Short mmCIF file of C-alpha atoms and ligand atoms in Angstrom, two decimals:
data_model
loop_
_atom_site.label_atom_id
_atom_site.label_comp_id
_atom_site.label_asym_id
_atom_site.label_seq_id
_atom_site.Cartn_x
_atom_site.Cartn_y
_atom_site.Cartn_z
CA MET A 19 -34.32 -28.54 44.69
CA LEU A 20 -37.46 -29.24 46.94
CA THR A 21 -39.85 -31.41 45.05
CA MET A 22 -43.65 -31.76 45.99
CA ASP A 23 -45.74 -35.04 46.43
CA THR A 24 -47.87 -34.59 43.27
CA VAL A 25 -51.15 -36.24 43.01
CA LYS A 26 -52.00 -37.82 39.55
CA ILE A 27 -55.75 -36.90 38.86
CA SER A 28 -57.10 -39.89 37.29
CA GLY A 29 -59.94 -38.73 34.77
CA LYS A 30 -60.26 -42.37 33.93
CA GLU A 31 -61.34 -43.32 37.58
CA ILE A 32 -63.46 -40.26 38.02
CA SER A 33 -65.18 -40.80 34.69
CA GLN A 34 -65.83 -44.44 35.49
CA GLN A 35 -67.40 -43.50 39.04
CA LEU A 36 -69.73 -40.88 37.08
CA ARG A 37 -70.53 -43.42 34.43
CA GLY A 38 -71.57 -46.06 37.19
CA GLU A 39 -73.69 -43.50 38.80
CA LEU A 40 -75.66 -42.72 35.48
CA LYS A 41 -75.86 -46.51 34.74
CA LYS A 42 -77.48 -47.05 38.19
CA GLU A 43 -79.83 -44.12 37.52
CA ILE A 44 -80.78 -45.58 34.14
CA GLU A 45 -81.56 -48.84 35.70
CA ASN A 46 -83.55 -47.48 38.73
CA ALA A 47 -85.25 -44.16 37.77
CA ILE A 48 -89.04 -44.70 37.01
CA CYS A 49 -88.81 -42.53 33.91
CA PHE A 50 -86.38 -44.85 32.17
CA GLN A 51 -88.80 -47.90 32.52
CA LYS A 52 -90.58 -46.19 29.44
CA ARG A 53 -87.44 -46.47 27.32
CA ALA A 54 -83.57 -45.77 27.76
CA PRO A 55 -82.10 -42.50 26.89
CA LYS A 56 -80.84 -42.25 23.42
CA LEU A 57 -78.00 -40.49 21.64
CA ALA A 58 -77.89 -39.95 17.92
CA ALA A 59 -74.23 -39.67 16.60
CA VAL A 60 -73.93 -38.07 13.15
CA LEU A 61 -70.54 -38.56 11.51
CA VAL A 62 -70.01 -37.02 7.89
CA GLY A 63 -67.02 -38.48 5.83
CA ALA A 64 -64.48 -40.86 6.82
CA PHE A 65 -61.94 -38.88 8.95
CA ALA A 66 -60.09 -41.57 10.85
CA PRO A 67 -59.86 -39.92 14.24
CA SER A 68 -63.54 -38.96 14.16
CA LYS A 69 -64.51 -42.55 13.35
CA ILE A 70 -62.45 -43.60 16.47
CA TYR A 71 -64.10 -40.90 18.61
CA VAL A 72 -67.57 -41.82 17.50
CA ALA A 73 -66.96 -45.48 18.08
CA ALA A 74 -65.58 -44.79 21.70
CA LYS A 75 -68.73 -42.57 22.41
CA GLU A 76 -70.90 -45.34 21.00
CA LYS A 77 -69.14 -47.97 23.35
CA ALA A 78 -69.48 -45.82 26.29
CA CYS A 79 -73.24 -45.27 25.77
CA LYS A 80 -73.73 -49.07 25.45
CA GLU A 81 -71.77 -49.76 28.72
CA THR A 82 -73.87 -47.13 30.55
CA GLY A 83 -77.34 -48.34 29.17
CA ILE A 84 -77.82 -45.43 26.67
CA ALA A 85 -79.06 -46.28 23.38
CA SER A 86 -77.14 -44.84 20.48
CA GLN A 87 -77.62 -44.66 16.74
CA LEU A 88 -74.90 -43.84 14.18
CA TYR A 89 -75.97 -41.68 11.20
CA GLN A 90 -73.03 -42.05 8.89
CA LEU A 91 -73.23 -39.60 5.91
CA PRO A 92 -71.05 -39.58 2.94
CA GLU A 93 -68.07 -37.20 2.43
CA SER A 94 -70.19 -35.68 -0.32
CA THR A 95 -73.02 -34.68 1.76
CA SER A 96 -74.30 -30.98 1.16
CA GLN A 97 -74.90 -28.46 3.80
CA ASP A 98 -78.71 -28.68 3.15
CA GLN A 99 -78.70 -32.62 3.31
CA LEU A 100 -76.73 -32.33 6.64
CA HIS A 101 -79.36 -29.79 8.02
CA ASP A 102 -82.22 -32.04 6.71
CA CYS A 103 -80.49 -35.01 8.71
CA LEU A 104 -80.20 -32.93 11.92
CA GLU A 105 -83.86 -31.61 11.64
CA SER A 106 -85.21 -35.08 11.27
CA LEU A 107 -83.43 -35.92 14.51
CA ASN A 108 -84.84 -33.03 16.23
CA LEU A 109 -88.31 -34.27 15.32
CA ASP A 110 -87.73 -37.83 16.60
CA PRO A 111 -89.29 -38.16 20.05
CA THR A 112 -87.13 -41.13 20.87
CA ILE A 113 -83.89 -39.05 20.47
CA ASP A 114 -82.63 -37.17 23.47
CA GLY A 115 -79.27 -35.90 22.25
CA ILE A 116 -77.55 -35.15 18.88
CA LEU A 117 -73.87 -35.47 18.63
CA LEU A 118 -72.49 -33.78 15.64
CA GLN A 119 -68.98 -35.15 15.23
CA LEU A 120 -66.41 -32.59 14.48
CA PRO A 121 -64.54 -31.34 12.36
CA LEU A 122 -66.73 -31.68 9.44
CA PRO A 123 -65.33 -32.00 5.79
CA GLY A 124 -63.79 -28.74 4.66
CA HIS A 125 -66.94 -27.66 2.40
CA LEU A 126 -69.32 -27.85 5.18
CA ASP A 127 -69.99 -24.96 7.66
CA GLU A 128 -69.75 -26.05 11.25
CA ASN A 129 -71.43 -23.18 12.79
CA GLN A 130 -74.33 -23.25 10.45
CA ALA A 131 -74.75 -27.07 10.97
CA ILE A 132 -74.96 -26.57 14.80
CA LEU A 133 -77.62 -24.01 14.35
CA HIS A 134 -79.73 -26.72 12.92
CA ILE A 135 -79.60 -28.96 16.41
CA HIS A 136 -82.38 -28.14 18.49
CA PRO A 137 -80.92 -26.66 21.83
CA ASP A 138 -83.04 -29.01 23.75
CA LYS A 139 -80.90 -31.90 22.25
CA ASP A 140 -77.72 -29.95 21.87
CA VAL A 141 -75.84 -32.44 24.50
CA ASP A 142 -72.44 -31.16 23.21
CA GLY A 143 -73.46 -27.77 24.54
CA LEU A 144 -72.08 -25.86 21.50
CA HIS A 145 -75.29 -24.24 20.01
CA PRO A 146 -75.21 -20.56 20.52
CA ILE A 147 -78.39 -20.82 22.68
CA SER A 148 -76.44 -23.29 25.17
CA LEU A 149 -73.39 -20.88 25.05
CA GLY A 150 -75.70 -17.95 25.74
CA ARG A 151 -77.33 -19.89 28.85
CA LEU A 152 -73.81 -20.53 30.17
CA LEU A 153 -72.81 -16.85 29.65
CA SER A 154 -76.02 -15.69 31.43
CA GLY A 155 -75.86 -18.28 34.22
CA GLN A 156 -79.16 -20.08 33.10
CA PRO A 157 -79.50 -23.89 33.28
CA GLY A 158 -78.69 -25.53 29.99
CA PHE A 159 -76.15 -28.02 28.46
CA ARG A 160 -72.48 -27.10 29.06
CA PRO A 161 -69.66 -27.95 26.71
CA CYS A 162 -68.55 -31.44 27.69
CA THR A 163 -64.68 -30.84 28.05
CA PRO A 164 -64.80 -27.87 30.45
CA SER A 165 -67.65 -29.19 32.34
CA GLY A 166 -65.68 -32.39 32.67
CA VAL A 167 -62.81 -30.48 34.04
CA MET A 168 -65.07 -28.85 36.66
CA HIS A 169 -66.60 -32.20 37.74
CA MET A 170 -62.74 -33.32 38.15
CA LEU A 171 -61.80 -30.51 40.31
CA HIS A 172 -64.90 -30.86 42.46
CA GLU A 173 -64.36 -34.71 42.84
CA THR A 174 -60.53 -34.18 43.59
CA GLY A 175 -61.53 -31.65 46.36
CA VAL A 176 -59.74 -28.75 44.72
CA SER A 177 -60.93 -25.51 46.37
CA MET A 178 -61.38 -22.97 43.81
CA LYS A 179 -62.87 -20.09 45.77
CA TRP A 180 -60.44 -17.15 45.73
CA LYS A 181 -58.04 -18.96 43.50
CA HIS A 182 -56.36 -17.39 40.43
CA ALA A 183 -57.06 -19.76 37.36
CA VAL A 184 -55.34 -19.15 34.20
CA VAL A 185 -56.80 -20.77 30.99
CA ILE A 186 -54.49 -21.06 27.96
CA GLY A 187 -56.61 -21.17 24.84
CA ARG A 188 -59.77 -19.28 23.78
CA SER A 189 -61.62 -21.83 21.56
CA THR A 190 -65.42 -21.98 21.74
CA ILE A 191 -65.20 -25.69 22.50
CA VAL A 192 -62.77 -25.44 25.47
CA GLY A 193 -61.00 -22.30 26.45
CA LYS A 194 -63.84 -19.72 26.70
CA PRO A 195 -66.41 -21.84 28.15
CA MET A 196 -63.76 -23.17 30.85
CA ALA A 197 -63.04 -19.55 31.87
CA LEU A 198 -66.74 -18.87 32.15
CA LEU A 199 -67.39 -21.93 34.40
CA LEU A 200 -64.36 -21.25 36.53
CA ALA A 201 -65.63 -17.83 37.20
CA GLU A 202 -69.34 -18.68 37.78
CA LYS A 203 -70.70 -17.95 41.21
CA GLY A 204 -69.95 -21.07 43.42
CA ALA A 205 -66.51 -21.76 41.83
CA ASP A 206 -65.47 -18.16 42.34
CA CYS A 207 -62.22 -18.30 40.69
CA THR A 208 -60.59 -15.25 39.46
CA VAL A 209 -59.68 -15.97 35.70
CA THR A 210 -57.24 -14.94 33.23
CA LEU A 211 -57.77 -16.21 29.62
CA ALA A 212 -54.68 -16.40 27.63
CA HIS A 213 -54.17 -17.10 23.94
CA SER A 214 -51.56 -16.91 21.22
CA GLN A 215 -51.30 -13.15 21.48
CA THR A 216 -50.84 -13.18 25.25
CA GLN A 217 -47.31 -11.68 26.41
CA ASN A 218 -45.10 -13.16 29.04
CA LEU A 219 -47.05 -16.51 29.20
CA PRO A 220 -44.66 -18.19 31.57
CA GLU A 221 -44.75 -15.33 34.11
CA LEU A 222 -48.58 -15.46 33.96
CA CYS A 223 -48.53 -19.17 34.60
CA GLN A 224 -46.37 -18.63 37.67
CA LYS A 225 -49.18 -16.77 39.12
CA ALA A 226 -51.77 -19.51 38.48
CA ASP A 227 -53.08 -21.54 41.51
CA ILE A 228 -55.00 -23.55 38.85
CA LEU A 229 -53.69 -23.74 35.36
CA ILE A 230 -55.86 -25.28 32.41
CA ALA A 231 -53.80 -25.89 29.26
CA ALA A 232 -55.84 -26.07 26.10
CA LEU A 233 -53.73 -24.85 23.42
CA GLY A 234 -52.96 -27.99 21.20
CA LYS A 235 -49.02 -27.71 21.36
CA PRO A 236 -47.16 -30.81 22.43
CA GLU A 237 -45.47 -30.12 26.06
CA PHE A 238 -45.36 -26.28 25.48
CA VAL A 239 -45.94 -25.63 29.15
CA ARG A 240 -42.70 -26.15 31.00
CA GLY A 241 -42.33 -27.24 34.69
CA SER A 242 -40.35 -24.15 35.43
CA TRP A 243 -43.34 -21.96 34.46
CA LEU A 244 -45.59 -23.51 37.25
CA LYS A 245 -46.26 -22.06 40.59
CA PRO A 246 -45.23 -24.81 43.14
CA GLY A 247 -48.23 -26.43 44.60
CA SER A 248 -50.59 -25.36 41.76
CA VAL A 249 -53.25 -27.68 40.14
CA VAL A 250 -52.39 -28.46 36.46
CA ILE A 251 -55.29 -29.64 34.11
CA ASP A 252 -53.84 -30.60 30.78
CA VAL A 253 -56.61 -30.58 28.08
CA GLY A 254 -54.34 -31.05 25.25
CA ILE A 255 -54.19 -34.33 23.09
CA ASN A 256 -51.04 -34.35 20.67
CA ARG A 257 -49.92 -37.17 18.64
CA LEU A 258 -46.21 -37.09 18.19
CA GLY A 259 -44.43 -38.33 14.97
CA ASP A 260 -43.56 -41.74 16.90
CA GLY A 261 -47.41 -42.14 17.63
CA LYS A 262 -46.92 -41.23 21.32
CA ILE A 263 -50.03 -39.12 22.82
CA VAL A 264 -48.64 -36.27 24.95
CA GLY A 265 -50.62 -33.25 26.49
CA ASP A 266 -49.76 -29.50 26.37
CA VAL A 267 -47.78 -29.76 29.49
CA ALA A 268 -44.37 -31.29 29.95
CA PHE A 269 -45.71 -33.86 32.52
CA ASP A 270 -42.47 -35.07 33.81
CA GLU A 271 -41.22 -31.76 34.63
CA ALA A 272 -44.43 -30.74 36.02
CA PHE A 273 -44.48 -33.68 38.36
CA GLY A 274 -42.95 -32.69 41.64
CA VAL A 275 -43.74 -28.94 41.05
CA ALA A 276 -47.43 -29.31 40.86
CA SER A 277 -49.62 -30.41 43.85
CA ALA A 278 -51.86 -32.21 41.24
CA ILE A 279 -52.01 -32.97 37.62
CA THR A 280 -53.94 -34.78 35.03
CA PRO A 281 -52.16 -37.35 32.74
CA VAL A 282 -52.50 -37.52 29.15
CA PRO A 283 -53.96 -39.86 28.10
CA GLY A 284 -56.20 -40.87 30.94
CA GLY A 285 -57.08 -37.44 32.09
CA VAL A 286 -59.46 -34.81 30.65
CA GLY A 287 -60.33 -37.13 27.60
CA PRO A 288 -62.51 -39.79 29.52
CA MET A 289 -64.23 -36.89 31.23
CA THR A 290 -65.47 -35.50 27.96
CA ILE A 291 -67.08 -38.56 27.06
CA ALA A 292 -68.65 -39.07 30.66
CA MET A 293 -70.22 -35.37 30.38
CA LEU A 294 -71.64 -36.33 26.90
CA LEU A 295 -73.46 -39.27 28.64
CA LYS A 296 -74.51 -37.23 31.56
CA ASN A 297 -76.02 -34.49 29.37
CA THR A 298 -77.76 -37.34 27.35
CA VAL A 299 -79.23 -38.71 30.50
CA ASP A 300 -80.32 -35.22 31.90
CA SER A 301 -81.92 -34.59 28.47
CA ALA A 302 -83.88 -37.92 28.62
CA LYS A 303 -84.91 -37.17 32.01
CA LYS A 304 -86.44 -33.94 31.06
CA ARG A 305 -88.19 -35.45 28.19
CA LEU A 306 -89.56 -38.45 29.97
CA GLY A 307 -90.67 -36.59 33.05
P1 NDP B 13 -58.07 -24.68 19.02
O1 NDP B 13 -56.95 -24.85 17.97
O2 NDP B 13 -59.43 -24.37 18.45
O3 NDP B 13 -57.82 -23.51 20.16
C1 NDP B 13 -56.32 -23.35 20.61
C2 NDP B 13 -56.20 -22.14 21.37
O4 NDP B 13 -54.90 -22.11 21.88
C3 NDP B 13 -56.41 -20.94 20.59
O5 NDP B 13 -57.29 -20.03 21.43
C4 NDP B 13 -54.97 -20.36 20.39
O6 NDP B 13 -54.97 -18.83 20.43
C5 NDP B 13 -54.24 -20.80 21.50
N1 NDP B 13 -52.96 -20.90 21.32
C6 NDP B 13 -52.24 -21.44 20.11
N2 NDP B 13 -50.89 -21.42 20.46
C7 NDP B 13 -50.66 -20.73 21.58
C8 NDP B 13 -49.52 -20.35 22.25
N3 NDP B 13 -48.32 -20.54 21.79
N4 NDP B 13 -49.66 -19.58 23.38
C9 NDP B 13 -50.86 -19.33 23.97
N5 NDP B 13 -52.09 -19.84 23.42
C10 NDP B 13 -51.97 -20.41 22.19
O7 NDP B 13 -57.99 -25.86 20.07
P2 NDP B 13 -58.97 -26.73 20.94
O8 NDP B 13 -59.41 -25.70 21.99
O9 NDP B 13 -60.14 -27.28 20.07
O10 NDP B 13 -58.26 -27.75 21.47
C11 NDP B 13 -57.03 -27.42 22.33
C12 NDP B 13 -56.50 -28.80 22.61
O11 NDP B 13 -57.32 -29.59 23.41
C13 NDP B 13 -56.00 -29.66 21.41
O12 NDP B 13 -54.90 -30.38 21.78
C14 NDP B 13 -57.33 -30.69 21.37
O13 NDP B 13 -56.79 -31.98 20.80
C15 NDP B 13 -57.59 -30.74 22.80
N6 NDP B 13 -58.89 -31.24 23.11
C16 NDP B 13 -59.03 -32.34 23.90
C17 NDP B 13 -60.27 -32.62 24.47
C18 NDP B 13 -60.40 -33.75 25.32
O14 NDP B 13 -61.38 -34.30 25.44
N7 NDP B 13 -59.35 -33.94 26.25
C19 NDP B 13 -61.53 -31.96 23.62
C20 NDP B 13 -61.11 -31.05 22.86
C21 NDP B 13 -59.95 -30.54 22.70
P3 NDP B 13 -55.69 -18.06 19.32
O15 NDP B 13 -57.06 -17.97 19.47
O16 NDP B 13 -54.95 -16.65 19.62
O17 NDP B 13 -55.07 -18.78 17.87
#
């Protein structure tokens, strides 16, 4: 069987480059002589993975020159108390971005909480106003994971015009905004959005020039499903029983079939954090003039 030279797309390297550019901008832009950009991270409860994610985001802020403050609320926080916290952050003129770490404890309604983040500080891009701006092609914060994927594709020189992209997964946080970004004017992909009710997924994948897997099922997409030479972006993060982290694509099978593929870990994950930093810096620039 013919195998292809497959490029590993390093999200780690591309994100480091972006973070370096943001750091320089914070050091040099006149507006940031007044103060550094600032991110408020709100963490409710003690869900271990959320604590790790928030710590990673705070570390990334520090390394980039962004101030960050953690608001750690107890598991017993009520919906109203959470809303009060978010609204006080909306009113704080020194805060440029609010990150509400998800998932919230089961008794709290995430959609209701997100409505209490001011759209001008919605650096995760998940407020319905931000999503509406994306849908209607207006400027605004874009959700970090799909915008990180777009940044990766651009930086890797993947040409998107006239290509057929298949996105597997239709969540609000990844799949749906991903499909919209790929179909936007300028990217110009023709997009198919697949989900758990999609029939004949392997055949559909074989027609994808660009395949974005965001379904949350370990190594679900097999190498034999791929169109030779396609570009494969694996958003999935799945922890196996032995602690190993794998993506939604069987990486070893895909390598040699795809022309380029993102690894897990070290692919999309670091891009998500980098885009959160970028959104925070962009927000601060607007606020500080
Ligand atoms: P969700 O569980 O919210 O959505 C999963 C989507 O995949 C749903 O639309 C679901 O369809 C679809 N799906 C599930 N099973 C199948 C199947 N067998 N065939 C086709 N589609 C299927 O997940 P998220 O979007 O939040 O996350 C997806 C993955 O990406 C996870 O592994 C998550 O950990 C990872 N992730 C990674 C990030 C990063 O920074 N790298 C950031 C965010 C998420 P239906 O709607 O019909 O149920």
